[in-house]
PDB file of C-alpha atoms in Angstrom:
ATOM      1  CA  LYS A   1      77.357  95.313 109.497  1.00  0.00           C
ATOM      2  CA  LEU A   2      75.933  96.023 112.952  1.00  0.00           C
ATOM      3  CA  LEU A   3      79.299  95.601 114.723  1.00  0.00           C
ATOM      4  CA  PRO A   4      80.290  99.305 114.746  1.00  0.00           C
ATOM      5  CA  SER A   5      76.792 100.098 116.019  1.00  0.00           C
ATOM      6  CA  ILE A   6      77.197  97.571 118.835  1.00  0.00           C
ATOM      7  CA  LEU A   7      80.577  99.140 119.732  1.00  0.00           C
ATOM      8  CA  LEU A   8      78.918 102.544 119.924  1.00  0.00           C
ATOM      9  CA  LEU A   9      75.988 101.131 121.916  1.00  0.00           C
ATOM     10  CA  LEU A  10      78.264  99.549 124.509  1.00  0.00           C
ATOM     11  CA  THR A  11      80.227 102.776 124.864  1.00  0.00           C
ATOM     12  CA  ALA A  12      77.025 104.838 125.104  1.00  0.00           C
ATOM     13  CA  LEU A  13      75.669 102.579 127.852  1.00  0.00           C
ATOM     14  CA  LEU A  14      78.899 102.826 129.858  1.00  0.00           C
ATOM     15  CA  LEU A  15      79.679 106.477 129.112  1.00  0.00           C
ATOM     16  CA  PRO A  16      77.810 108.065 132.051  1.00  0.00           C
ATOM     17  CA  ARG A  17      79.814 105.928 134.500  1.00  0.00           C
ATOM     18  CA  ILE A  18      83.082 106.372 132.613  1.00  0.00           C
ATOM     19  CA  LYS A  19      82.705 110.173 132.626  1.00  0.00           C
ATOM     20  CA  GLU A  20      82.322 110.132 136.423  1.00  0.00           C
ATOM     21  CA  ALA A  21      85.758 108.534 136.812  1.00  0.00           C
ATOM     22  CA  PRO A  22      88.648 110.691 138.035  1.00  0.00           C
ATOM     23  CA  ALA A  23      90.521 109.616 134.867  1.00  0.00           C
ATOM     24  CA  GLY A  24      89.975 107.081 132.166  1.00  0.00           C
ATOM     25  CA  ARG A  25      90.554 105.887 128.631  1.00  0.00           C
ATOM     26  CA  ILE A  26      88.349 104.466 125.927  1.00  0.00           C
ATOM     27  CA  VAL A  27      90.483 102.395 123.551  1.00  0.00           C
ATOM     28  CA  ASN A  28      89.045 101.246 120.225  1.00  0.00           C
ATOM     29  CA  LEU A  29      90.868  98.511 118.358  1.00  0.00           C
ATOM     30  CA  ALA A  30      91.477  99.614 114.774  1.00  0.00           C
ATOM     31  CA  SER A  31      93.758  98.099 112.160  1.00  0.00           C
ATOM     32  CA  VAL A  32      96.069  99.031 109.327  1.00  0.00           C
ATOM     33  CA  THR A  33      93.223  97.849 107.085  1.00  0.00           C
ATOM     34  CA  HIS A  34      91.335 101.069 107.852  1.00  0.00           C
ATOM     35  CA  HIS A  35      93.538 102.664 105.174  1.00  0.00           C
ATOM     36  CA  ALA A  36      91.682 100.515 102.597  1.00  0.00           C
ATOM     37  CA  ALA A  37      88.230 101.447 103.915  1.00  0.00           C
ATOM     38  CA  SER A  38      85.752 103.374 101.871  1.00  0.00           C
ATOM     39  CA  LYS A  39      85.932 107.002 102.871  1.00  0.00           C
ATOM     40  CA  ASP A  40      82.131 106.921 102.551  1.00  0.00           C
ATOM     41  CA  VAL A  41      81.918 104.593 105.518  1.00  0.00           C
ATOM     42  CA  LEU A  42      78.265 105.476 106.102  1.00  0.00           C
ATOM     43  CA  ALA A  43      77.239 104.067 102.717  1.00  0.00           C
ATOM     44  CA  ASN A  44      78.888 100.794 103.646  1.00  0.00           C
ATOM     45  CA  PHE A  45      76.614 100.291 106.621  1.00  0.00           C
ATOM     46  CA  LEU A  46      74.031  99.341 104.030  1.00  0.00           C
ATOM     47  CA  PRO A  47      74.119  95.808 102.587  1.00  0.00           C
ATOM     48  CA  ALA A  48      76.981  95.503 100.123  1.00  0.00           C
ATOM     49  CA  PRO A  49      78.912  92.686  98.436  1.00  0.00           C
ATOM     50  CA  ARG A  50      82.214  93.564 100.169  1.00  0.00           C
ATOM     51  CA  SER A  51      83.613  92.720 103.554  1.00  0.00           C
ATOM     52  CA  PRO A  52      82.823  95.345 106.185  1.00  0.00           C
ATOM     53  CA  TYR A  53      86.050  94.663 108.127  1.00  0.00           C
ATOM     54  CA  GLN A  54      88.007  97.663 106.808  1.00  0.00           C
ATOM     55  CA  ASP A  55      85.040  99.973 107.275  1.00  0.00           C
ATOM     56  CA  SER A  56      84.516  98.753 110.846  1.00  0.00           C
ATOM     57  CA  LYS A  57      88.146  99.570 111.650  1.00  0.00           C
ATOM     58  CA  LEU A  58      87.768 103.061 110.206  1.00  0.00           C
ATOM     59  CA  ALA A  59      84.535 103.391 112.215  1.00  0.00           C
ATOM     60  CA  ALA A  60      86.511 102.599 115.397  1.00  0.00           C
ATOM     61  CA  ILE A  61      88.808 105.567 114.681  1.00  0.00           C
ATOM     62  CA  LEU A  62      85.922 107.857 113.768  1.00  0.00           C
ATOM     63  CA  HIS A  63      84.088 106.873 116.952  1.00  0.00           C
ATOM     64  CA  ALA A  64      87.102 107.627 119.158  1.00  0.00           C
ATOM     65  CA  ASN A  65      87.557 110.989 117.443  1.00  0.00           C
ATOM     66  CA  HIS A  66      83.899 111.877 117.932  1.00  0.00           C
ATOM     67  CA  LEU A  67      84.001 110.915 121.607  1.00  0.00           C
ATOM     68  CA  ARG A  68      87.144 112.942 122.224  1.00  0.00           C
ATOM     69  CA  ARG A  69      85.752 116.044 120.478  1.00  0.00           C
ATOM     70  CA  ASN A  70      82.235 115.891 121.896  1.00  0.00           C
ATOM     71  CA  ASP A  71      81.182 113.536 124.694  1.00  0.00           C
ATOM     72  CA  LEU A  72      84.450 113.652 126.660  1.00  0.00           C
ATOM     73  CA  GLN A  73      85.131 117.394 126.553  1.00  0.00           C
ATOM     74  CA  GLY A  74      85.573 118.739 130.066  1.00  0.00           C
ATOM     75  CA  THR A  75      86.217 115.296 131.580  1.00  0.00           C
ATOM     76  CA  ALA A  76      89.398 113.510 132.614  1.00  0.00           C
ATOM     77  CA  VAL A  77      88.605 110.735 130.131  1.00  0.00           C
ATOM     78  CA  THR A  78      89.992 110.484 126.620  1.00  0.00           C
ATOM     79  CA  ALA A  79      89.510 108.145 123.660  1.00  0.00           C
ATOM     80  CA  MET A  80      91.822 106.863 120.957  1.00  0.00           C
ATOM     81  CA  ALA A  81      92.142 104.072 118.440  1.00  0.00           C
ATOM     82  CA  VAL A  82      95.070 101.683 118.180  1.00  0.00           C
ATOM     83  CA  ASN A  83      96.533  99.405 115.521  1.00  0.00           C
ATOM     84  CA  PRO A  84      97.954  96.268 117.165  1.00  0.00           C
ATOM     85  CA  GLY A  85     100.053  95.532 114.077  1.00  0.00           C
ATOM     86  CA  PHE A  86     100.370  92.378 112.015  1.00  0.00           C
ATOM     87  CA  VAL A  87     100.140  89.873 114.877  1.00  0.00           C
ATOM     88  CA  GLN A  88     100.552  86.079 114.947  1.00  0.00           C
ATOM     89  CA  SER A  89      97.060  85.530 116.283  1.00  0.00           C
ATOM     90  CA  GLU A  90      94.081  83.270 115.770  1.00  0.00           C
ATOM     91  CA  ILE A  91      92.547  85.752 113.331  1.00  0.00           C
ATOM     92  CA  TRP A  92      94.707  84.097 110.657  1.00  0.00           C
ATOM     93  CA  ARG A  93      93.695  80.490 111.434  1.00  0.00           C
ATOM     94  CA  HIS A  94      91.639  80.153 108.239  1.00  0.00           C
ATOM     95  CA  LYS A  95      94.473  81.481 106.060  1.00  0.00           C
ATOM     96  CA  VAL A  96      97.133  79.148 107.426  1.00  0.00           C
ATOM     97  CA  SER A  97      94.869  76.105 107.044  1.00  0.00           C
ATOM     98  CA  GLN A  98      94.451  76.574 103.287  1.00  0.00           C
ATOM     99  CA  PRO A  99      96.337  73.925 101.272  1.00  0.00           C
ATOM    100  CA  VAL A 100      98.407  76.114  98.915  1.00  0.00           C
ATOM    101  CA  ILE A 101      98.341  79.560 100.488  1.00  0.00           C
ATOM    102  CA  GLY A 102      98.644  78.318 104.072  1.00  0.00           C
ATOM    103  CA  PRO A 103     102.345  77.360 104.057  1.00  0.00           C
ATOM    104  CA  ILE A 104     103.298  80.550 102.202  1.00  0.00           C
ATOM    105  CA  PHE A 105     101.271  82.701 104.566  1.00  0.00           C
ATOM    106  CA  SER A 106     102.715  80.881 107.598  1.00  0.00           C
ATOM    107  CA  SER A 107     106.242  81.609 106.368  1.00  0.00           C
ATOM    108  CA  LEU A 108     105.417  85.284 105.900  1.00  0.00           C
ATOM    109  CA  MET A 109     103.859  85.393 109.369  1.00  0.00           C
ATOM    110  CA  ASN A 110     106.944  83.860 110.930  1.00  0.00           C
ATOM    111  CA  PHE A 111     109.090  86.527 109.309  1.00  0.00           C
ATOM    112  CA  PHE A 112     106.900  89.652 109.582  1.00  0.00           C
ATOM    113  CA  ALA A 113     104.220  89.146 112.231  1.00  0.00           C
ATOM    114  CA  LEU A 114     104.581  90.337 115.799  1.00  0.00           C
ATOM    115  CA  PRO A 115     104.225  87.888 118.673  1.00  0.00           C
ATOM    116  CA  ASN A 116     101.068  88.358 120.751  1.00  0.00           C
ATOM    117  CA  ALA A 117     102.997  90.098 123.552  1.00  0.00           C
ATOM    118  CA  GLN A 118     104.038  92.866 121.138  1.00  0.00           C
ATOM    119  CA  GLY A 119     100.585  92.953 119.552  1.00  0.00           C
ATOM    120  CA  CYS A 120      99.016  94.181 122.780  1.00  0.00           C
ATOM    121  CA  VAL A 121     101.511  97.015 123.369  1.00  0.00           C
ATOM    122  CA  THR A 122      99.491  99.765 121.636  1.00  0.00           C
ATOM    123  CA  SER A 123      96.301  98.829 123.517  1.00  0.00           C
ATOM    124  CA  VAL A 124      98.066  98.767 126.873  1.00  0.00           C
ATOM    125  CA  ALA A 125      99.902 102.034 126.157  1.00  0.00           C
ATOM    126  CA  ALA A 126      96.639 103.752 125.179  1.00  0.00           C
ATOM    127  CA  ALA A 127      94.980 102.490 128.349  1.00  0.00           C
ATOM    128  CA  ILE A 128      97.653 103.423 130.889  1.00  0.00           C
ATOM    129  CA  HIS A 129      99.812 106.245 129.527  1.00  0.00           C
ATOM    130  CA  GLN A 130      98.937 109.906 129.394  1.00  0.00           C
ATOM    131  CA  HIS A 131      98.947 111.074 125.773  1.00  0.00           C
ATOM    132  CA  ALA A 132      98.516 114.552 124.387  1.00  0.00           C
ATOM    133  CA  PRO A 133      94.815 115.315 123.798  1.00  0.00           C
ATOM    134  CA  HIS A 134      95.303 115.442 120.022  1.00  0.00           C
ATOM    135  CA  VAL A 135      96.727 111.895 119.784  1.00  0.00           C
ATOM    136  CA  GLN A 136      94.105 109.812 118.020  1.00  0.00           C
ATOM    137  CA  TYR A 137      95.899 106.704 116.736  1.00  0.00           C
ATOM    138  CA  LEU A 138      98.813 104.522 117.854  1.00  0.00           C
ATOM    139  CA  SER A 139     100.767 102.018 115.761  1.00  0.00           C
ATOM    140  CA  PRO A 140     103.512  99.603 116.897  1.00  0.00           C
ATOM    141  CA  TYR A 141     105.788 100.600 114.023  1.00  0.00           C
ATOM    142  CA  TRP A 142     107.721 103.595 112.834  1.00  0.00           C
ATOM    143  CA  VAL A 143     105.546 105.094 110.102  1.00  0.00           C
ATOM    144  CA  PRO A 144     106.807 108.020 108.016  1.00  0.00           C
ATOM    145  CA  ASN A 145     104.127 110.675 107.492  1.00  0.00           C
ATOM    146  CA  GLY A 146     101.733 109.583 104.775  1.00  0.00           C
ATOM    147  CA  CYS A 147     103.585 106.328 103.951  1.00  0.00           C
ATOM    148  CA  TYR A 148     101.646 103.722 105.860  1.00  0.00           C
ATOM    149  CA  LEU A 149     102.501 100.833 103.506  1.00  0.00           C
ATOM    150  CA  PRO A 150     104.623  98.817 103.921  1.00  0.00           C
ATOM    151  CA  PHE A 151     105.646 100.394 107.215  1.00  0.00           C
ATOM    152  CA  GLU A 152     102.428  99.892 109.154  1.00  0.00           C
ATOM    153  CA  ILE A 153     102.560  96.127 108.647  1.00  0.00           C
ATOM    154  CA  SER A 154     106.223  95.209 108.443  1.00  0.00           C
ATOM    155  CA  ALA A 155     108.462  97.946 109.838  1.00  0.00           C
ATOM    156  CA  PRO A 156     110.576  97.336 112.918  1.00  0.00           C
ATOM    157  CA  PHE A 157     108.572  97.121 116.126  1.00  0.00           C
ATOM    158  CA  LEU A 158     109.094 100.273 118.218  1.00  0.00           C
ATOM    159  CA  GLY A 159     106.304 100.011 120.772  1.00  0.00           C
ATOM    160  CA  ALA A 160     103.401 102.453 120.786  1.00  0.00           C
ATOM    161  CA  GLN A 161     104.033 105.206 118.245  1.00  0.00           C
ATOM    162  CA  THR A 162     101.776 108.104 117.329  1.00  0.00           C
ATOM    163  CA  ALA A 163     100.676 107.668 113.712  1.00  0.00           C
ATOM    164  CA  ILE A 164      98.320 109.450 111.349  1.00  0.00           C
ATOM    165  CA  PRO A 165      95.222 107.504 110.294  1.00  0.00           C
ATOM    166  CA  SER A 166      93.620 107.799 106.859  1.00  0.00           C
ATOM    167  CA  LEU A 167      90.449 109.790 107.382  1.00  0.00           C
ATOM    168  CA  PRO A 168      87.739 111.206 105.131  1.00  0.00           C
ATOM    169  CA  PRO A 169      88.324 114.890 104.307  1.00  0.00           C
ATOM    170  CA  ASN A 170      85.155 115.869 106.182  1.00  0.00           C
ATOM    171  CA  GLU A 171      85.984 113.602 109.146  1.00  0.00           C
ATOM    172  CA  PRO A 172      84.191 115.534 111.932  1.00  0.00           C
ATOM    173  CA  GLU A 173      80.942 115.474 109.951  1.00  0.00           C
ATOM    174  CA  VAL A 174      81.335 111.804 108.972  1.00  0.00           C
ATOM    175  CA  SER A 175      82.147 110.878 112.598  1.00  0.00           C
ATOM    176  CA  ALA A 176      79.060 112.701 113.881  1.00  0.00           C
ATOM    177  CA  ASN A 177      76.847 111.100 111.210  1.00  0.00           C
ATOM    178  CA  LEU A 178      78.259 107.655 111.975  1.00  0.00           C
ATOM    179  CA  CYS A 179      77.507 108.041 115.671  1.00  0.00           C
ATOM    180  CA  GLN A 180      73.992 109.353 114.922  1.00  0.00           C
ATOM    181  CA  MET A 181      73.243 106.519 112.485  1.00  0.00           C
ATOM    182  CA  SER A 182      74.547 103.933 114.936  1.00  0.00           C
ATOM    183  CA  THR A 183      72.479 105.414 117.757  1.00  0.00           C
ATOM    184  CA  GLU A 184      69.349 105.149 115.625  1.00  0.00           C
ATOM    185  CA  ARG A 185      70.169 101.549 114.649  1.00  0.00           C
ATOM    186  CA  VAL A 186      70.584 100.326 118.209  1.00  0.00           C
ATOM    187  CA  LYS A 187      67.660 102.139 119.858  1.00  0.00           C
ATOM    188  CA  ALA A 188      65.622  98.945 119.670  1.00  0.00           C
ATOM    189  CA  PHE A 189      68.413  97.047 121.431  1.00  0.00           C
ATOM    190  CA  ALA A 190      69.062  99.725 124.059  1.00  0.00           C
ATOM    191  CA  SER A 191      65.480 100.490 125.089  1.00  0.00           C
ATOM    192  CA  PRO A 192      65.072  97.393 127.328  1.00  0.00           C
ATOM    193  CA  LEU A 193      68.346  98.269 129.072  1.00  0.00           C
TER     194      LEU A 193
END
């Protein structure tokens, strides 16, 4: 549950140098699973019986939004989050090794999943292309407004496309609170640095 805090710590430690750059990008890796995250992402930083993966992916989007609105204003640096898509990567190694589900999941992956070369397209595009300042999230698929499923996991690959993430209604406040809570959590780690 400390992972989003570590992401924010790393960014905070590098931010003074990044802001000095003539141009730059901060790219946070999100996921389609952020749509299933609790919109009370702060509550899920506390111990809970569920997996924090979805919440950490929403936190990556919230963090990028907060940076763009606050810490990066007046600089030539921007921040955004990207969804790599459903990619044939090692993240699925435990699924495909299961006796019954493994072969079924492997077949689905062969049909729907992107190869690794396509899975990196949104990250590379966010890092090297100039995007409008309001762009906050890229997806490798065509996604009709408000209809992320099934499109954001199995639509035709189109490269880096602007998409709309699922955010809490009070997103600016939640983003600011997330960054504040994470800062407080990592002070003990950051002080020796």
